[in-house]
Amino acid sequence: MVHEAVIGIDGGGSKTRVMVSDLAGHILSYAEGGPSSIHKDGNAHENVQKTIQAALSTADCGAGQVKGIYAGIAGYESEQDLKWVQRLTEVEGLHCPKWYVNDSVVAHAGAFLGKPSIVVVSGTGSIIFAVTEQGDQLKNIDFHHYASSAARFLSYDAIFELLAGNIQRSDEAMICKILSYWNVENVDRLRTLAARGFIEDGKERDKKFGEMASIVTNGAQEGSRLGQIVCDKAIDQIMVGVEILGAFFQSDLISVTGIGSVIKSPYMKSKFIERLQTGKNKRYCFKNPELSAVSGAVLMALRSLDIPVDLKTIESIRNHPHSTW
C-alpha cells in the first residue's frame, strides 16, 4: 500500500503527461491527457486536472498522500502566467507543496539529471534552456530570442514559400501531400484558402498547421528542396540560440540534446547534430536524453522535498516504460 507519493507533470502544448511515484522513485502510474497551455487549448485546466485524477486513481493513491507536485508547463514564462498555471493543479484534496516551472526545466532535469548542458525543445512549442556549471539557468527567450522551429512555423513557412512559387520538381510529392492535407485540388485553391485566412479561430488554425509539420520534415528527409530549405532555416535559428547560451559556459565542450517532435524527426536531428560540429562560441556534443521530461519532474519533486536522489532512485524511475524517450 502506498503511504506517501509525489507527482511529476510534463505539461506540453499538445499533451499533458503525469507520473505518480513513491518516495523511492518507484513509478506507480502514468497518464496522458490534452494540452496544458491555455495558449493552445481553452480546456487546459480541465485537461490537467483530469489527467492528475486519472494518474492518482491508477496508482490507488489518495490526494492526501501526495507530498509534493512539480509541474513543468508550456507557456509559463512570467509571473503574469502564474495565476492560470496554478489553476491547472487545483484538484480536490491536493494541499501539498506545488512547484511550477517552464516545461523546458523538467525536460532538462530528465535529459541531463541536473548536469550542466543545453536542451533544445522543438515540437508544439520552441525554447532553448541551459544550466551552466555555476547552476545558472538561462533561456533564449530571456534575450528576447525565439527560434521559429515549432511545428506550426515550419508549416506556415512551407506554405508561404509554396504560394510564392519557390518550388522545384523535387517538391512535387510533398506538395501533393500538402494539398491533400488541406483538402484542395491545386495550388490555386490553396491560395484562395490562404486569402481567407485558412481557419478563422487562431488556436484551431495553429493546431492545424502544427499537425502538418511532419509532412514538411518527412518531405525534407525524402529529398524535397523546399522541405530542406524550411528545416534548415529552423536549424539556423536554433543554433543562434544555442550559441547565445553556450557563451555563458566555462567549459569549451558542452552537452546538448533535442526534445520534441520536430527536432527528433530524422532530417532535423541529423542536420542539428551536423551543425553542432561547427560551433563558433563553443564545441558541442549531442547526447540522447537520459530520462523523459515527466521523469525529470518526478526527480525535481523528490529533490524539492529534500529527499536524496541517488543512482538507485534514478534506476527505479528508469524501469518504467514512459521514463525514457
Short mmCIF file of C-alpha atoms in Angstrom, two decimals:
data_model
loop_
_atom_site.label_atom_id
_atom_site.label_comp_id
_atom_site.label_asym_id
_atom_site.label_seq_id
_atom_site.Cartn_x
_atom_site.Cartn_y
_atom_site.Cartn_z
CA MET A 1 0.00 0.00 0.00
CA VAL A 2 1.27 3.48 -0.90
CA HIS A 3 1.71 5.80 2.05
CA GLU A 4 3.44 8.82 0.50
CA ALA A 5 3.93 9.90 -3.10
CA VAL A 6 4.94 12.74 -5.39
CA ILE A 7 3.51 13.85 -8.74
CA GLY A 8 5.57 14.94 -11.72
CA ILE A 9 3.91 16.79 -14.60
CA ASP A 10 5.19 17.50 -18.10
CA GLY A 11 2.58 19.92 -19.40
CA GLY A 12 3.14 20.41 -23.10
CA GLY A 13 1.39 22.37 -25.80
CA SER A 14 -0.13 19.22 -27.31
CA LYS A 15 -0.20 16.76 -24.42
CA THR A 16 -0.11 16.51 -20.61
CA ARG A 17 1.94 13.71 -19.06
CA VAL A 18 1.58 12.87 -15.36
CA MET A 19 3.59 10.42 -13.24
CA VAL A 20 2.94 9.33 -9.68
CA SER A 21 5.96 7.98 -7.79
CA ASP A 22 6.64 6.80 -4.26
CA LEU A 23 9.44 8.50 -2.37
CA ALA A 24 11.98 5.89 -3.50
CA GLY A 25 11.40 6.53 -7.21
CA HIS A 26 9.14 3.58 -7.93
CA ILE A 27 6.70 4.79 -10.58
CA LEU A 28 3.18 3.90 -9.52
CA SER A 29 1.28 5.20 -12.54
CA TYR A 30 1.43 7.24 -15.72
CA ALA A 31 -1.37 9.09 -17.51
CA GLU A 32 -1.74 11.28 -20.57
CA GLY A 33 -4.25 13.99 -21.38
CA GLY A 34 -4.83 17.03 -23.58
CA PRO A 35 -2.74 20.22 -23.78
CA SER A 36 -1.65 22.04 -20.61
CA SER A 37 -1.20 25.51 -22.09
CA ILE A 38 -4.17 27.88 -22.22
CA HIS A 39 -2.46 29.42 -25.25
CA LYS A 40 -3.12 26.16 -27.11
CA ASP A 41 -6.37 24.89 -25.56
CA GLY A 42 -9.13 26.69 -23.70
CA ASN A 43 -9.76 23.49 -21.75
CA ALA A 44 -6.19 23.27 -20.43
CA HIS A 45 -7.23 23.41 -16.75
CA GLU A 46 -9.71 20.60 -17.16
CA ASN A 47 -7.19 18.58 -19.21
CA VAL A 48 -4.53 18.69 -16.49
CA GLN A 49 -6.88 18.15 -13.57
CA LYS A 50 -8.45 15.10 -15.20
CA THR A 51 -5.02 13.67 -16.04
CA ILE A 52 -3.87 14.09 -12.43
CA GLN A 53 -7.02 12.38 -11.18
CA ALA A 54 -6.57 9.51 -13.64
CA ALA A 55 -2.95 9.01 -12.55
CA LEU A 56 -3.91 9.01 -8.86
CA SER A 57 -6.72 6.54 -9.49
CA THR A 58 -4.42 4.15 -11.37
CA ALA A 59 -1.84 4.41 -8.58
CA ASP A 60 -4.57 3.75 -5.98
CA CYS A 61 -3.25 6.84 -4.25
CA GLY A 62 -5.36 9.41 -2.41
CA ALA A 63 -4.78 13.14 -2.85
CA GLY A 64 -3.87 13.39 0.83
CA GLN A 65 -0.95 11.01 0.33
CA VAL A 66 0.76 13.33 -2.17
CA LYS A 67 3.63 15.22 -0.54
CA GLY A 68 4.59 17.40 -3.47
CA ILE A 69 3.82 18.26 -7.10
CA TYR A 70 6.42 19.51 -9.57
CA ALA A 71 4.94 20.79 -12.82
CA GLY A 72 6.68 21.93 -15.98
CA ILE A 73 4.17 23.91 -18.02
CA ALA A 74 4.47 25.13 -21.61
CA GLY A 75 3.70 28.83 -21.84
CA TYR A 76 4.70 29.60 -18.25
CA GLU A 77 7.18 32.37 -18.90
CA SER A 78 6.49 35.16 -16.37
CA GLU A 79 4.81 35.99 -13.08
CA GLN A 80 1.77 37.11 -15.06
CA ASP A 81 1.25 33.49 -16.10
CA LEU A 82 1.28 32.10 -12.57
CA LYS A 83 -2.43 32.57 -11.91
CA TRP A 84 -3.58 30.32 -14.78
CA VAL A 85 -0.71 27.89 -14.18
CA GLN A 86 -1.68 27.37 -10.52
CA ARG A 87 -5.26 26.59 -11.54
CA LEU A 88 -4.04 23.61 -13.53
CA THR A 89 -3.38 21.58 -10.37
CA GLU A 90 -6.46 22.65 -8.40
CA VAL A 91 -7.65 19.13 -7.62
CA GLU A 92 -9.73 18.48 -4.53
CA GLY A 93 -7.59 17.28 -1.64
CA LEU A 94 -4.23 18.26 -3.15
CA HIS A 95 -2.97 20.63 -0.46
CA CYS A 96 0.71 19.70 -0.70
CA PRO A 97 3.58 21.99 -1.78
CA LYS A 98 3.49 22.70 -5.51
CA TRP A 99 6.31 23.96 -7.69
CA TYR A 100 5.81 25.40 -11.18
CA VAL A 101 8.41 25.95 -13.91
CA ASN A 102 8.55 26.16 -17.68
CA ASP A 103 8.38 22.72 -19.30
CA SER A 104 11.94 23.12 -20.58
CA VAL A 105 13.18 22.92 -16.97
CA VAL A 106 11.76 19.43 -16.38
CA ALA A 107 12.93 18.39 -19.85
CA HIS A 108 16.46 19.39 -18.86
CA ALA A 109 16.17 17.68 -15.46
CA GLY A 110 15.28 14.42 -17.15
CA ALA A 111 17.67 14.70 -20.06
CA PHE A 112 20.82 15.51 -18.10
CA LEU A 113 19.88 14.78 -14.46
CA GLY A 114 20.92 18.28 -13.43
CA LYS A 115 24.34 18.34 -15.11
CA PRO A 116 25.50 21.48 -17.00
CA SER A 117 24.16 21.31 -20.55
CA ILE A 118 21.70 22.74 -23.08
CA VAL A 119 18.31 21.36 -24.06
CA VAL A 120 16.58 22.40 -27.28
CA VAL A 121 12.82 21.88 -27.12
CA SER A 122 11.22 21.98 -30.55
CA GLY A 123 7.80 20.43 -31.04
CA THR A 124 4.46 22.13 -30.49
CA GLY A 125 6.49 24.96 -28.97
CA SER A 126 10.10 26.09 -29.12
CA ILE A 127 12.51 27.05 -26.33
CA ILE A 128 16.21 26.58 -25.57
CA PHE A 129 17.21 26.09 -21.93
CA ALA A 130 20.63 25.84 -20.32
CA VAL A 131 22.09 25.13 -16.90
CA THR A 132 25.70 26.33 -16.56
CA GLU A 133 28.47 24.99 -14.34
CA GLN A 134 27.57 27.65 -11.76
CA GLY A 135 23.98 26.44 -11.72
CA ASP A 136 22.69 29.49 -13.58
CA GLN A 137 19.53 28.82 -15.59
CA LEU A 138 19.25 30.60 -18.92
CA LYS A 139 16.62 30.56 -21.67
CA ASN A 140 16.93 32.01 -25.14
CA ILE A 141 13.71 33.95 -24.55
CA ASP A 142 15.49 35.78 -21.71
CA PHE A 143 17.38 37.51 -24.53
CA HIS A 144 14.14 38.07 -26.50
CA HIS A 145 15.41 35.49 -28.97
CA TYR A 146 12.94 33.00 -30.40
CA ALA A 147 13.79 30.14 -32.72
CA SER A 148 10.83 29.72 -35.07
CA SER A 149 11.22 25.95 -35.10
CA ALA A 150 7.91 24.99 -33.51
CA ALA A 151 5.83 22.68 -35.69
CA ARG A 152 3.36 25.31 -36.87
CA PHE A 153 6.12 27.66 -38.03
CA LEU A 154 7.62 25.02 -40.31
CA SER A 155 4.21 24.53 -41.89
CA TYR A 156 3.47 28.23 -42.28
CA ASP A 157 6.90 28.77 -43.83
CA ALA A 158 6.49 25.87 -46.25
CA ILE A 159 3.10 27.10 -47.45
CA PHE A 160 4.30 30.68 -47.83
CA GLU A 161 7.24 29.52 -49.94
CA LEU A 162 4.89 27.34 -51.98
CA LEU A 163 2.45 30.18 -52.61
CA ALA A 164 5.38 32.42 -53.56
CA GLY A 165 6.36 29.90 -56.25
CA ASN A 166 9.68 28.94 -54.67
CA ILE A 167 9.38 25.29 -55.68
CA GLN A 168 11.25 22.71 -57.73
CA ARG A 169 10.49 19.31 -59.24
CA SER A 170 11.86 17.65 -56.08
CA ASP A 171 8.96 19.21 -54.16
CA GLU A 172 6.15 17.60 -56.15
CA ALA A 173 5.46 14.70 -53.78
CA MET A 174 5.42 16.97 -50.72
CA ILE A 175 3.18 19.50 -52.45
CA CYS A 176 0.67 16.74 -53.25
CA LYS A 177 0.58 15.80 -49.58
CA ILE A 178 0.10 19.44 -48.54
CA LEU A 179 -2.79 19.87 -50.98
CA SER A 180 -4.38 16.65 -49.74
CA TYR A 181 -3.92 17.73 -46.13
CA TRP A 182 -5.83 20.95 -46.80
CA ASN A 183 -8.36 19.12 -48.97
CA VAL A 184 -7.80 21.32 -52.02
CA GLU A 185 -7.29 20.27 -55.64
CA ASN A 186 -4.42 22.53 -56.63
CA VAL A 187 -2.21 25.40 -55.55
CA ASP A 188 -4.71 28.00 -56.80
CA ARG A 189 -7.34 26.57 -54.43
CA LEU A 190 -4.78 26.63 -51.62
CA ARG A 191 -4.06 30.28 -52.44
CA THR A 192 -7.78 31.05 -52.21
CA LEU A 193 -7.99 29.28 -48.86
CA ALA A 194 -4.97 31.25 -47.65
CA ALA A 195 -6.55 34.54 -48.72
CA ARG A 196 -9.47 33.71 -46.40
CA GLY A 197 -7.06 33.13 -43.53
CA PHE A 198 -7.24 29.30 -43.67
CA ILE A 199 -9.23 28.92 -40.41
CA GLU A 200 -10.87 31.78 -38.53
CA ASP A 201 -10.10 30.62 -34.97
CA GLY A 202 -6.44 31.28 -34.20
CA LYS A 203 -5.91 28.31 -31.88
CA GLU A 204 -7.55 25.91 -34.31
CA ARG A 205 -5.51 27.36 -37.18
CA ASP A 206 -2.23 26.96 -35.30
CA LYS A 207 -3.21 23.41 -34.31
CA LYS A 208 -3.95 22.54 -37.93
CA PHE A 209 -0.61 23.97 -39.07
CA GLY A 210 1.20 22.23 -36.22
CA GLU A 211 -0.19 18.86 -37.24
CA MET A 212 1.06 19.42 -40.79
CA ALA A 213 4.71 19.73 -39.76
CA SER A 214 5.51 16.05 -40.26
CA ILE A 215 4.74 16.49 -43.96
CA VAL A 216 7.49 19.11 -44.11
CA THR A 217 10.10 17.21 -42.08
CA ASN A 218 9.35 13.94 -43.89
CA GLY A 219 9.49 15.80 -47.21
CA ALA A 220 12.92 17.15 -46.31
CA GLN A 221 14.10 13.64 -45.46
CA GLU A 222 12.74 12.36 -48.78
CA GLY A 223 14.61 14.98 -50.82
CA SER A 224 12.21 17.91 -51.16
CA ARG A 225 14.32 21.01 -51.62
CA LEU A 226 11.50 23.18 -50.25
CA GLY A 227 11.26 21.00 -47.13
CA GLN A 228 15.01 21.15 -46.65
CA ILE A 229 15.13 24.94 -47.01
CA VAL A 230 12.40 25.36 -44.39
CA CYS A 231 14.02 22.90 -41.97
CA ASP A 232 17.50 24.34 -42.49
CA LYS A 233 16.23 27.84 -41.65
CA ALA A 234 14.77 26.49 -38.41
CA ILE A 235 18.08 24.83 -37.55
CA ASP A 236 19.87 28.13 -38.23
CA GLN A 237 17.67 29.87 -35.68
CA ILE A 238 18.11 27.06 -33.14
CA MET A 239 21.88 27.32 -33.47
CA VAL A 240 21.79 31.06 -32.82
CA GLY A 241 20.02 30.35 -29.53
CA VAL A 242 22.43 27.55 -28.62
CA GLU A 243 25.44 29.77 -29.30
CA ILE A 244 23.98 32.64 -27.24
CA LEU A 245 23.60 30.37 -24.22
CA GLY A 246 26.79 28.43 -24.89
CA ALA A 247 28.88 31.56 -24.40
CA PHE A 248 27.96 31.55 -20.68
CA PHE A 249 29.61 28.16 -20.02
CA GLN A 250 33.17 27.84 -18.71
CA SER A 251 33.84 24.56 -20.48
CA ASP A 252 34.81 24.53 -24.14
CA LEU A 253 32.73 21.38 -24.71
CA ILE A 254 29.01 21.46 -23.92
CA SER A 255 26.50 18.60 -23.99
CA VAL A 256 23.33 19.35 -25.99
CA THR A 257 20.19 17.40 -26.72
CA GLY A 258 16.96 17.91 -28.65
CA ILE A 259 13.46 17.14 -27.39
CA GLY A 260 10.17 17.38 -29.26
CA SER A 261 8.59 16.02 -32.43
CA VAL A 262 10.29 18.50 -34.76
CA ILE A 263 13.88 18.29 -33.55
CA LYS A 264 13.61 14.49 -33.18
CA SER A 265 12.47 13.97 -36.78
CA PRO A 266 15.21 12.24 -38.82
CA TYR A 267 16.12 15.16 -41.07
CA MET A 268 16.10 17.78 -38.32
CA LYS A 269 18.06 15.63 -35.88
CA SER A 270 20.76 14.77 -38.42
CA LYS A 271 21.13 18.40 -39.51
CA PHE A 272 21.18 19.59 -35.91
CA ILE A 273 23.96 17.15 -35.00
CA GLU A 274 25.85 18.20 -38.13
CA ARG A 275 25.59 21.90 -37.24
CA LEU A 276 26.69 21.28 -33.65
CA GLN A 277 30.03 20.11 -35.04
CA THR A 278 30.72 23.61 -36.35
CA GLY A 279 30.03 25.61 -33.19
CA LYS A 280 31.54 29.09 -33.00
CA ASN A 281 31.43 30.14 -29.35
CA LYS A 282 31.95 26.58 -28.07
CA ARG A 283 32.25 22.96 -29.13
CA TYR A 284 29.06 20.95 -28.75
CA CYS A 285 28.37 17.26 -28.26
CA PHE A 286 24.92 15.83 -28.95
CA LYS A 287 23.68 13.33 -26.37
CA ASN A 288 20.39 11.45 -26.19
CA PRO A 289 18.27 12.26 -23.11
CA GLU A 290 18.76 10.10 -20.01
CA LEU A 291 15.10 10.28 -18.95
CA SER A 292 11.85 11.76 -20.20
CA ALA A 293 10.64 15.20 -19.14
CA VAL A 294 7.89 13.82 -16.89
CA SER A 295 10.53 11.67 -15.17
CA GLY A 296 12.56 14.85 -14.72
CA ALA A 297 9.56 16.39 -12.98
CA VAL A 298 9.45 13.42 -10.58
CA LEU A 299 13.17 13.90 -9.84
CA MET A 300 12.63 17.59 -9.17
CA ALA A 301 9.66 16.85 -6.88
CA LEU A 302 11.79 14.50 -4.79
CA ARG A 303 14.70 16.95 -4.63
CA SER A 304 12.37 19.81 -3.71
CA LEU A 305 11.27 17.79 -0.69
CA ASP A 306 14.95 17.29 0.25
CA ILE A 307 14.72 13.57 -0.48
CA PRO A 308 18.12 12.21 -1.60
CA VAL A 309 18.15 11.16 -5.25
CA ASP A 310 20.88 8.58 -5.87
CA LEU A 311 21.63 6.11 -8.67
CA LYS A 312 19.24 3.58 -7.14
CA THR A 313 16.42 6.13 -7.26
CA ILE A 314 17.20 7.00 -10.87
CA GLU A 315 17.28 3.33 -11.87
CA SER A 316 13.92 2.79 -10.17
CA ILE A 317 12.45 5.60 -12.24
CA ARG A 318 14.13 4.29 -15.40
CA ASN A 319 12.36 0.92 -15.02
CA HIS A 320 9.05 2.45 -16.08
CA PRO A 321 8.34 2.30 -19.86
CA HIS A 322 7.47 6.01 -20.02
CA SER A 323 10.58 7.13 -18.18
CA THR A 324 12.69 7.32 -21.32
CA TRP A 325 12.02 8.95 -24.70
#
